[in-house]
Structures are given as C-alpha cells and as structure tokens.
Amino acid sequence: MNIIVKEELKAYIDPLTPDEHDALERSILAEGCRDALVLWGDVLVDGHNRYGICQKHGLPFQTIQHPHFKSMEDVHLWMIDQHLGRRSVSDFQRGVLALRKKEILTERRQRRMAESAEQLAAAPGEAGAAEPAADAPWEGAAELPPVPALNTREAVARAARLSASQVQQIEKIQKSAAPELVAAVRSGEVSLNTAATVAALPVEEQQAVVAAGKDEIKQAAKRVRQSKAKPKEAGEGGEEKLNSAGLPPVTAESATEAQIKALQARVAELETENAALRAQLAALQG
C-alpha cells in the first residue's frame, strides 16, 4: 500500500507531547493499532502518529477511505472537527482550531459570493436565476453535511466549548504574543488570562519575562493589570512617565521582592568589579 504523508497535514494540528507520544506507543505495542488510519486516496489524513509507530515496529494497521472529501478545505475542516471533539485538547488549542475554522469558512463564503456575482453578471435578467446560498455545499459535494457558520465570536466560542472572553484572549495571544509566550500557553505553563495580559508588553520584554520563569510571568501580568487600574503618574509639565512597555516605572512602592533582590545583587556585583579595578590601578601605579 502506497501511503502519502503530506507534511502540511501532519503539522496542521499541534503534535503530541513526548509523554503523549510515548503513551500512545506503549498502547499500540501492547494492544495493536486498534483505530484505522483515514485516507483520502493515497493521502494520509488522520493517524500520522499511529502510522509512524506501526512503521517503526513493523506492526499491521487498517485503513479506511473518506469518500466525501472534495478539496483540501474539506480535509482541513474535518481534521479540525475531529480534534475539537477530543477531550485531551487544551482550551488554547480548541480556540485556535475554532478560529482557524472560522477563517476557512469566511474565505469559502466570500469566494462563493464572488462566483455567484460573476454568474449573475454573465447572465443578467435571466428568469429563474437565483443567487445560491453563501453556505451552500460545493457542486458534487452534496454528501457532506452543512457546516454551521462561525461569523461571530460567540459562535466560535460555542464550537470550541469556551467563553467569548476566552476566545478574545486567544485572539490577543495570536496577534501580539511572542513565540516563547505562545509556547508557554501551549504547554499549560501559564493560563490564557495571564498570557493575554502579558501579550500587551513589547516582544522583547515578553521574552525576558518568559525566560525568568512562571512566577515572573505572573508578576508581569499583575503589573500590567495594576497599570490599567491605577491612574498613571504625571511627570513635569503634566506628561506621563512611562517605561518602554507603556507602564509606570518601577518605584519602591511597586517593586516586587524579586526585583529588589535582583537590584541588590547587581549593586554587589558592581562593588566587586570596582574593588578589582582599584586593585589593578594600584598595582599599575606601584
């Protein structure tokens, strides 16, 4: 059997974590590959991890054809729906998938409306000519069930089993978060709310905060929230004093214990360097 693995389909859904992949491999070695791989012609659509494990260990597997796919869009929508229904998918992943589905459906709707307009323009005034529904299936794909529109944030939230505010947070993360912050959300290290808040910082500061660890990420989110809740400090001439993140500068009142310790450590380092330089200067003078 000639099975084609397309990298774009393999990477379309977030990969399993190493622990999840190891657990799947142990299950297949103990019980065999129980679920059939889904194909579209020769193209592997679902079961990339199972296929790789079976190939690695020379284990048999079953395949089934999905008869209703008419385009790669249909494949993508099916893959998204499959993963939206799985309990192991995180809130962030479900939100990303639902937003991706919305994008596909929006593009499909716009394309069909453009095609319908072209048809009407080509045959003006033709009796009985009616504009097809924007969500009508492609010609020849009547077997596929209709796909509900996702034209509002609430509809996306229902598809992802999330709240509208969570979807809004995911949109902020996708738009403004540094790759390191996105990775922290995907791994479950930080919550959606915290990541969306920290995403308001410049990218360089996000990267520094993530590198400092989970506690510092939470502290950064706290500082951002406080800056929005309190009046901004006014400087000379009534101008606001803000740092590069658009936040008030750190003061003795707002500094965290970690920041104070870091500053104290830096002062100690500078004092040591100064002492060493003075010793070198004295040696040269002598």
Short mmCIF file of N, CA, C and O in Angstrom, two decimals, residues 88-197:
data_model
loop_
_atom_site.label_atom_id
_atom_site.label_comp_id
_atom_site.label_asym_id
_atom_site.label_seq_id
_atom_site.Cartn_x
_atom_site.Cartn_y
_atom_site.Cartn_z
N SER A 88 -8.68 15.56 25.19
CA SER A 88 -7.29 15.82 25.51
C SER A 88 -6.78 17.15 24.96
O SER A 88 -5.68 17.59 25.32
N VAL A 89 -7.56 17.80 24.11
CA VAL A 89 -7.13 19.07 23.51
C VAL A 89 -7.34 20.20 24.51
O VAL A 89 -8.41 20.31 25.12
N SER A 90 -6.33 21.04 24.69
CA SER A 90 -6.40 22.13 25.67
C SER A 90 -7.35 23.23 25.20
O SER A 90 -7.73 23.30 24.03
N ASP A 91 -7.71 24.12 26.14
CA ASP A 91 -8.57 25.25 25.80
C ASP A 91 -7.93 26.11 24.70
O ASP A 91 -8.62 26.55 23.77
N PHE A 92 -6.63 26.37 24.84
CA PHE A 92 -5.95 27.20 23.85
C PHE A 92 -5.98 26.54 22.48
O PHE A 92 -6.28 27.20 21.46
N GLN A 93 -5.72 25.25 22.41
CA GLN A 93 -5.73 24.54 21.12
C GLN A 93 -7.12 24.56 20.50
O GLN A 93 -7.26 24.76 19.29
N ARG A 94 -8.16 24.34 21.33
CA ARG A 94 -9.52 24.36 20.79
C ARG A 94 -9.87 25.73 20.24
O ARG A 94 -10.50 25.85 19.19
N GLY A 95 -9.46 26.77 20.95
CA GLY A 95 -9.73 28.12 20.47
C GLY A 95 -9.03 28.42 19.16
O GLY A 95 -9.62 29.00 18.24
N VAL A 96 -7.77 28.01 19.06
CA VAL A 96 -7.02 28.21 17.82
C VAL A 96 -7.67 27.46 16.66
O VAL A 96 -7.81 28.00 15.55
N LEU A 97 -8.10 26.23 16.92
CA LEU A 97 -8.73 25.43 15.87
C LEU A 97 -10.06 26.06 15.43
O LEU A 97 -10.35 26.11 14.23
N ALA A 98 -10.86 26.52 16.38
CA ALA A 98 -12.14 27.13 16.03
C ALA A 98 -11.94 28.41 15.23
O ALA A 98 -12.69 28.68 14.28
N LEU A 99 -10.95 29.20 15.59
CA LEU A 99 -10.65 30.43 14.84
C LEU A 99 -10.14 30.08 13.44
O LEU A 99 -10.45 30.78 12.46
N ARG A 100 -9.38 29.02 13.33
CA ARG A 100 -8.91 28.57 12.02
C ARG A 100 -10.09 28.12 11.16
O ARG A 100 -10.15 28.39 9.95
N LYS A 101 -11.04 27.44 11.78
CA LYS A 101 -12.24 27.01 11.06
C LYS A 101 -13.04 28.22 10.59
O LYS A 101 -13.54 28.24 9.45
N LYS A 102 -13.16 29.22 11.45
CA LYS A 102 -13.85 30.45 11.07
C LYS A 102 -13.20 31.08 9.85
O LYS A 102 -13.89 31.53 8.92
N GLU A 103 -11.88 31.13 9.83
CA GLU A 103 -11.16 31.72 8.70
C GLU A 103 -11.45 30.97 7.40
O GLU A 103 -11.68 31.58 6.35
N ILE A 104 -11.45 29.63 7.46
CA ILE A 104 -11.71 28.82 6.28
C ILE A 104 -13.12 29.09 5.76
O ILE A 104 -13.34 29.29 4.55
N LEU A 105 -14.10 29.08 6.68
CA LEU A 105 -15.49 29.27 6.27
C LEU A 105 -15.73 30.67 5.73
O LEU A 105 -16.50 30.86 4.79
N THR A 106 -15.05 31.67 6.31
CA THR A 106 -15.20 33.05 5.83
C THR A 106 -14.66 33.17 4.41
O THR A 106 -15.29 33.78 3.53
N GLU A 107 -13.48 32.59 4.18
CA GLU A 107 -12.89 32.64 2.84
C GLU A 107 -13.76 31.89 1.84
O GLU A 107 -13.96 32.33 0.70
N ARG A 108 -14.33 30.75 2.25
CA ARG A 108 -15.20 29.98 1.36
C ARG A 108 -16.46 30.77 1.01
O ARG A 108 -16.88 30.80 -0.15
N ARG A 109 -17.03 31.42 2.02
CA ARG A 109 -18.24 32.22 1.79
C ARG A 109 -17.96 33.36 0.82
O ARG A 109 -18.73 33.60 -0.12
N GLN A 110 -16.85 34.06 1.03
CA GLN A 110 -16.51 35.18 0.15
C GLN A 110 -16.26 34.71 -1.27
O GLN A 110 -16.66 35.36 -2.24
N ARG A 111 -15.62 33.58 -1.41
CA ARG A 111 -15.35 33.05 -2.74
C ARG A 111 -16.63 32.66 -3.46
O ARG A 111 -16.80 32.93 -4.65
N ARG A 112 -17.55 32.05 -2.74
CA ARG A 112 -18.82 31.63 -3.37
C ARG A 112 -19.67 32.83 -3.74
O ARG A 112 -20.35 32.83 -4.77
N MET A 113 -19.64 33.85 -2.89
CA MET A 113 -20.41 35.04 -3.22
C MET A 113 -19.84 35.72 -4.46
O MET A 113 -20.59 36.22 -5.31
N ALA A 114 -18.51 35.71 -4.59
CA ALA A 114 -17.88 36.30 -5.78
C ALA A 114 -18.24 35.49 -7.02
O ALA A 114 -18.54 36.05 -8.08
N GLU A 115 -18.23 34.16 -6.89
CA GLU A 115 -18.58 33.31 -8.03
C GLU A 115 -20.04 33.52 -8.42
O GLU A 115 -20.38 33.56 -9.61
N SER A 116 -20.91 33.66 -7.42
CA SER A 116 -22.32 33.88 -7.70
C SER A 116 -22.54 35.22 -8.42
O SER A 116 -23.34 35.32 -9.36
N ALA A 117 -21.80 36.24 -7.97
CA ALA A 117 -21.92 37.55 -8.61
C ALA A 117 -21.46 37.50 -10.06
O ALA A 117 -22.06 38.12 -10.95
N GLU A 118 -20.40 36.75 -10.34
CA GLU A 118 -19.90 36.60 -11.70
C GLU A 118 -20.94 35.90 -12.59
O GLU A 118 -21.14 36.27 -13.74
N GLN A 119 -21.60 34.88 -12.02
CA GLN A 119 -22.61 34.16 -12.78
C GLN A 119 -23.80 35.07 -13.11
O GLN A 119 -24.32 35.04 -14.22
N LEU A 120 -24.21 35.86 -12.14
CA LEU A 120 -25.33 36.77 -12.38
C LEU A 120 -24.96 37.84 -13.40
O LEU A 120 -25.79 38.25 -14.22
N ALA A 121 -23.72 38.30 -13.35
CA ALA A 121 -23.28 39.31 -14.30
C ALA A 121 -23.20 38.75 -15.71
O ALA A 121 -23.45 39.44 -16.70
N ALA A 122 -22.85 37.45 -15.81
CA ALA A 122 -22.72 36.83 -17.12
C ALA A 122 -24.09 36.56 -17.75
O ALA A 122 -24.21 36.48 -18.97
N ALA A 123 -25.13 36.43 -16.95
CA ALA A 123 -26.48 36.15 -17.47
C ALA A 123 -27.47 37.10 -16.82
O ALA A 123 -28.33 36.70 -16.04
N PRO A 124 -27.39 38.42 -17.10
CA PRO A 124 -28.28 39.39 -16.45
C PRO A 124 -29.73 39.20 -16.88
O PRO A 124 -30.02 38.94 -18.05
N GLY A 125 -30.63 39.33 -15.92
CA GLY A 125 -32.06 39.31 -16.21
C GLY A 125 -32.59 37.95 -16.59
O GLY A 125 -33.72 37.83 -17.05
N GLU A 126 -31.82 36.92 -16.42
CA GLU A 126 -32.27 35.58 -16.81
C GLU A 126 -33.33 35.11 -15.83
O GLU A 126 -33.11 35.09 -14.61
N ALA A 127 -34.43 34.72 -16.32
CA ALA A 127 -35.55 34.32 -15.46
C ALA A 127 -35.17 33.08 -14.67
O ALA A 127 -34.59 32.14 -15.21
N GLY A 128 -35.56 33.11 -13.42
CA GLY A 128 -35.34 31.94 -12.59
C GLY A 128 -33.95 31.87 -12.01
O GLY A 128 -33.66 30.96 -11.24
N ALA A 129 -33.06 32.79 -12.42
CA ALA A 129 -31.70 32.75 -11.87
C ALA A 129 -31.73 33.25 -10.45
O ALA A 129 -32.21 34.34 -10.18
N ALA A 130 -31.25 32.46 -9.55
CA ALA A 130 -31.26 32.83 -8.13
C ALA A 130 -29.86 32.67 -7.56
O ALA A 130 -29.14 31.76 -7.94
N GLU A 131 -29.54 33.58 -6.67
CA GLU A 131 -28.20 33.52 -6.04
C GLU A 131 -28.17 32.35 -5.07
O GLU A 131 -29.03 32.23 -4.19
N PRO A 132 -27.19 31.49 -5.20
CA PRO A 132 -27.10 30.37 -4.26
C PRO A 132 -26.75 30.85 -2.88
O PRO A 132 -26.15 31.90 -2.71
N ALA A 133 -27.16 30.08 -1.90
CA ALA A 133 -26.85 30.44 -0.51
C ALA A 133 -25.35 30.46 -0.32
O ALA A 133 -24.61 29.65 -0.89
N ALA A 134 -24.88 31.39 0.53
CA ALA A 134 -23.44 31.54 0.74
C ALA A 134 -22.83 30.31 1.38
O ALA A 134 -21.66 30.04 1.21
N ASP A 135 -23.64 29.56 2.13
CA ASP A 135 -23.09 28.39 2.80
C ASP A 135 -23.49 27.09 2.10
O ASP A 135 -23.41 26.01 2.66
N ALA A 136 -23.92 27.21 0.83
CA ALA A 136 -24.29 26.01 0.09
C ALA A 136 -23.05 25.18 -0.19
O ALA A 136 -21.96 25.71 -0.35
N PRO A 137 -23.17 23.84 -0.25
CA PRO A 137 -22.00 23.00 -0.48
C PRO A 137 -21.49 23.15 -1.90
O PRO A 137 -22.20 23.58 -2.80
N TRP A 138 -20.23 22.79 -2.10
CA TRP A 138 -19.67 22.80 -3.44
C TRP A 138 -20.43 21.83 -4.34
O TRP A 138 -20.98 20.81 -3.88
N GLU A 139 -20.43 22.11 -5.62
CA GLU A 139 -21.09 21.21 -6.57
C GLU A 139 -20.43 19.84 -6.50
O GLU A 139 -19.22 19.71 -6.55
N GLY A 140 -21.24 18.83 -6.36
CA GLY A 140 -20.71 17.47 -6.29
C GLY A 140 -20.40 17.03 -4.88
O GLY A 140 -19.96 15.92 -4.67
N ALA A 141 -20.61 17.90 -3.90
CA ALA A 141 -20.28 17.55 -2.52
C ALA A 141 -21.54 17.52 -1.66
O ALA A 141 -21.50 17.82 -0.49
N ALA A 142 -22.66 17.14 -2.27
CA ALA A 142 -23.92 17.17 -1.55
C ALA A 142 -23.93 16.18 -0.39
O ALA A 142 -24.73 16.30 0.52
N GLU A 143 -23.02 15.19 -0.43
CA GLU A 143 -23.00 14.19 0.64
C GLU A 143 -22.50 14.79 1.95
O GLU A 143 -22.79 14.28 3.02
N LEU A 144 -21.71 15.86 1.87
CA LEU A 144 -21.16 16.46 3.08
C LEU A 144 -22.25 17.18 3.85
O LEU A 144 -23.07 17.89 3.26
N PRO A 145 -22.29 17.03 5.18
CA PRO A 145 -23.29 17.76 5.97
C PRO A 145 -22.98 19.24 5.94
O PRO A 145 -21.83 19.65 5.79
N PRO A 146 -24.00 20.10 6.06
CA PRO A 146 -23.75 21.55 6.07
C PRO A 146 -22.90 21.94 7.26
O PRO A 146 -23.01 21.37 8.35
N VAL A 147 -22.04 22.92 7.04
CA VAL A 147 -21.15 23.41 8.10
C VAL A 147 -21.73 24.70 8.67
O VAL A 147 -21.90 25.67 7.93
N PRO A 148 -22.05 24.75 9.95
CA PRO A 148 -22.59 25.97 10.54
C PRO A 148 -21.61 27.13 10.41
O PRO A 148 -20.40 26.95 10.52
N ALA A 149 -22.14 28.31 10.18
CA ALA A 149 -21.29 29.49 10.04
C ALA A 149 -20.69 29.87 11.40
O ALA A 149 -21.31 29.67 12.44
N LEU A 150 -19.48 30.40 11.37
CA LEU A 150 -18.82 30.88 12.58
C LEU A 150 -18.50 32.37 12.38
O LEU A 150 -17.34 32.76 12.35
N ASN A 151 -19.54 33.16 12.23
CA ASN A 151 -19.33 34.57 11.88
C ASN A 151 -19.37 35.51 13.08
O ASN A 151 -19.32 36.72 12.92
N THR A 152 -19.44 34.97 14.29
CA THR A 152 -19.39 35.79 15.49
C THR A 152 -18.46 35.14 16.51
O THR A 152 -18.20 33.93 16.44
N ARG A 153 -17.97 35.95 17.43
CA ARG A 153 -17.10 35.40 18.48
C ARG A 153 -17.85 34.40 19.34
O ARG A 153 -17.28 33.40 19.80
N GLU A 154 -19.14 34.64 19.55
CA GLU A 154 -19.95 33.72 20.36
C GLU A 154 -20.07 32.36 19.67
O GLU A 154 -20.03 31.32 20.33
N ALA A 155 -20.22 32.39 18.33
CA ALA A 155 -20.32 31.13 17.59
C ALA A 155 -19.01 30.35 17.66
O ALA A 155 -19.00 29.13 17.80
N VAL A 156 -17.90 31.06 17.56
CA VAL A 156 -16.59 30.43 17.69
C VAL A 156 -16.44 29.82 19.08
O VAL A 156 -15.94 28.70 19.24
N ALA A 157 -16.90 30.56 20.09
CA ALA A 157 -16.80 30.08 21.47
C ALA A 157 -17.60 28.79 21.65
O ALA A 157 -17.14 27.85 22.31
N ARG A 158 -18.80 28.73 21.07
CA ARG A 158 -19.62 27.52 21.19
C ARG A 158 -18.92 26.34 20.52
O ARG A 158 -18.93 25.21 21.04
N ALA A 159 -18.32 26.58 19.36
CA ALA A 159 -17.65 25.50 18.63
C ALA A 159 -16.46 24.96 19.42
O ALA A 159 -16.15 23.77 19.37
N ALA A 160 -15.80 25.87 20.16
CA ALA A 160 -14.61 25.47 20.92
C ALA A 160 -14.92 25.09 22.36
O ALA A 160 -14.01 24.73 23.11
N ARG A 161 -16.20 25.19 22.75
CA ARG A 161 -16.61 24.93 24.13
C ARG A 161 -15.87 25.85 25.09
O ARG A 161 -15.36 25.42 26.13
N LEU A 162 -15.80 27.12 24.73
CA LEU A 162 -15.15 28.14 25.54
C LEU A 162 -16.11 29.30 25.74
O LEU A 162 -17.19 29.34 25.15
N SER A 163 -15.71 30.27 26.55
CA SER A 163 -16.48 31.50 26.68
C SER A 163 -16.00 32.50 25.64
O SER A 163 -14.89 32.38 25.10
N ALA A 164 -16.83 33.50 25.36
CA ALA A 164 -16.45 34.52 24.38
C ALA A 164 -15.21 35.28 24.85
O ALA A 164 -14.37 35.67 24.04
N SER A 165 -15.08 35.49 26.17
CA SER A 165 -13.91 36.19 26.68
C SER A 165 -12.64 35.37 26.48
O SER A 165 -11.57 35.92 26.21
N GLN A 166 -12.74 34.05 26.61
CA GLN A 166 -11.58 33.20 26.37
C GLN A 166 -11.15 33.26 24.90
O GLN A 166 -9.95 33.28 24.59
N VAL A 167 -12.13 33.29 24.00
CA VAL A 167 -11.81 33.41 22.58
C VAL A 167 -11.11 34.74 22.31
O VAL A 167 -10.13 34.81 21.56
N GLN A 168 -11.59 35.80 22.95
CA GLN A 168 -10.96 37.11 22.80
C GLN A 168 -9.52 37.08 23.30
O GLN A 168 -8.61 37.66 22.69
N GLN A 169 -9.27 36.39 24.40
CA GLN A 169 -7.91 36.26 24.93
C GLN A 169 -7.01 35.51 23.95
O GLN A 169 -5.85 35.90 23.73
N ILE A 170 -7.53 34.46 23.34
CA ILE A 170 -6.75 33.70 22.37
C ILE A 170 -6.43 34.55 21.15
O ILE A 170 -5.33 34.48 20.59
N GLU A 171 -7.39 35.37 20.73
CA GLU A 171 -7.13 36.28 19.61
C GLU A 171 -6.00 37.25 19.94
O GLU A 171 -5.14 37.53 19.10
N LYS A 172 -5.98 37.77 21.17
CA LYS A 172 -4.90 38.67 21.59
C LYS A 172 -3.56 37.96 21.58
O LYS A 172 -2.54 38.51 21.15
N ILE A 173 -3.55 36.73 22.06
CA ILE A 173 -2.30 35.96 22.10
C ILE A 173 -1.79 35.71 20.69
O ILE A 173 -0.60 35.87 20.40
N GLN A 174 -2.68 35.31 19.79
CA GLN A 174 -2.27 35.07 18.41
C GLN A 174 -1.73 36.33 17.74
O GLN A 174 -0.80 36.26 16.94
N LYS A 175 -2.31 37.47 18.08
CA LYS A 175 -1.94 38.72 17.43
C LYS A 175 -0.65 39.32 17.98
O LYS A 175 0.18 39.82 17.21
N SER A 176 -0.44 39.26 19.30
CA SER A 176 0.63 40.04 19.91
C SER A 176 1.66 39.25 20.71
O SER A 176 2.70 39.81 21.05
N ALA A 177 1.40 38.00 21.03
CA ALA A 177 2.31 37.26 21.91
C ALA A 177 3.58 36.85 21.20
O ALA A 177 3.57 36.46 20.02
N ALA A 178 4.70 36.91 21.93
CA ALA A 178 5.97 36.41 21.42
C ALA A 178 5.90 34.89 21.30
O ALA A 178 5.14 34.24 22.03
N PRO A 179 6.67 34.29 20.40
CA PRO A 179 6.64 32.82 20.25
C PRO A 179 6.90 32.09 21.57
O PRO A 179 6.30 31.04 21.83
N GLU A 180 7.78 32.64 22.40
CA GLU A 180 8.07 32.00 23.68
C GLU A 180 6.85 31.99 24.60
O GLU A 180 6.61 31.02 25.33
N LEU A 181 6.08 33.07 24.56
CA LEU A 181 4.87 33.13 25.38
C LEU A 181 3.81 32.17 24.84
O LEU A 181 3.10 31.52 25.62
N VAL A 182 3.68 32.08 23.52
CA VAL A 182 2.74 31.13 22.92
C VAL A 182 3.10 29.71 23.33
O VAL A 182 2.21 28.91 23.67
N ALA A 183 4.39 29.39 23.32
CA ALA A 183 4.82 28.05 23.70
C ALA A 183 4.48 27.77 25.16
O ALA A 183 4.09 26.64 25.51
N ALA A 184 4.59 28.79 26.02
CA ALA A 184 4.25 28.62 27.43
C ALA A 184 2.76 28.33 27.61
O ALA A 184 2.36 27.55 28.48
N VAL A 185 1.93 28.96 26.79
CA VAL A 185 0.48 28.71 26.86
C VAL A 185 0.18 27.30 26.35
O VAL A 185 -0.61 26.56 26.95
N ARG A 186 0.79 26.92 25.24
CA ARG A 186 0.55 25.59 24.68
C ARG A 186 0.92 24.48 25.67
O ARG A 186 0.24 23.46 25.76
N SER A 187 1.98 24.70 26.40
CA SER A 187 2.45 23.68 27.35
C SER A 187 1.63 23.67 28.64
O SER A 187 1.79 22.76 29.46
N GLY A 188 0.78 24.68 28.82
CA GLY A 188 -0.01 24.76 30.04
C GLY A 188 0.73 25.43 31.18
O GLY A 188 0.24 25.46 32.31
N GLU A 189 1.89 26.02 30.90
CA GLU A 189 2.67 26.68 31.95
C GLU A 189 1.97 27.92 32.48
O GLU A 189 2.07 28.24 33.67
N VAL A 190 1.28 28.65 31.60
CA VAL A 190 0.53 29.84 32.01
C VAL A 190 -0.89 29.74 31.48
O VAL A 190 -1.15 29.05 30.49
N SER A 191 -1.79 30.47 32.12
CA SER A 191 -3.20 30.45 31.73
C SER A 191 -3.45 31.40 30.56
O SER A 191 -2.61 32.25 30.23
N LEU A 192 -4.62 31.24 29.94
CA LEU A 192 -5.00 32.13 28.85
C LEU A 192 -5.05 33.58 29.33
O LEU A 192 -4.55 34.49 28.65
N ASN A 193 -5.65 33.80 30.48
CA ASN A 193 -5.81 35.15 31.00
C ASN A 193 -4.45 35.82 31.23
O ASN A 193 -4.22 36.97 30.84
N THR A 194 -3.53 35.08 31.85
CA THR A 194 -2.20 35.63 32.13
C THR A 194 -1.45 35.92 30.84
O THR A 194 -0.84 36.98 30.67
N ALA A 195 -1.49 34.99 29.89
CA ALA A 195 -0.76 35.18 28.63
C ALA A 195 -1.32 36.35 27.84
O ALA A 195 -0.56 37.14 27.26
N ALA A 196 -2.64 36.48 27.80
CA ALA A 196 -3.25 37.59 27.06
C ALA A 196 -2.87 38.93 27.69
O ALA A 196 -2.69 39.93 26.97
N THR A 197 -2.73 38.96 29.00
CA THR A 197 -2.33 40.19 29.68
C THR A 197 -0.88 40.53 29.39
O THR A 197 -0.54 41.68 29.05
#
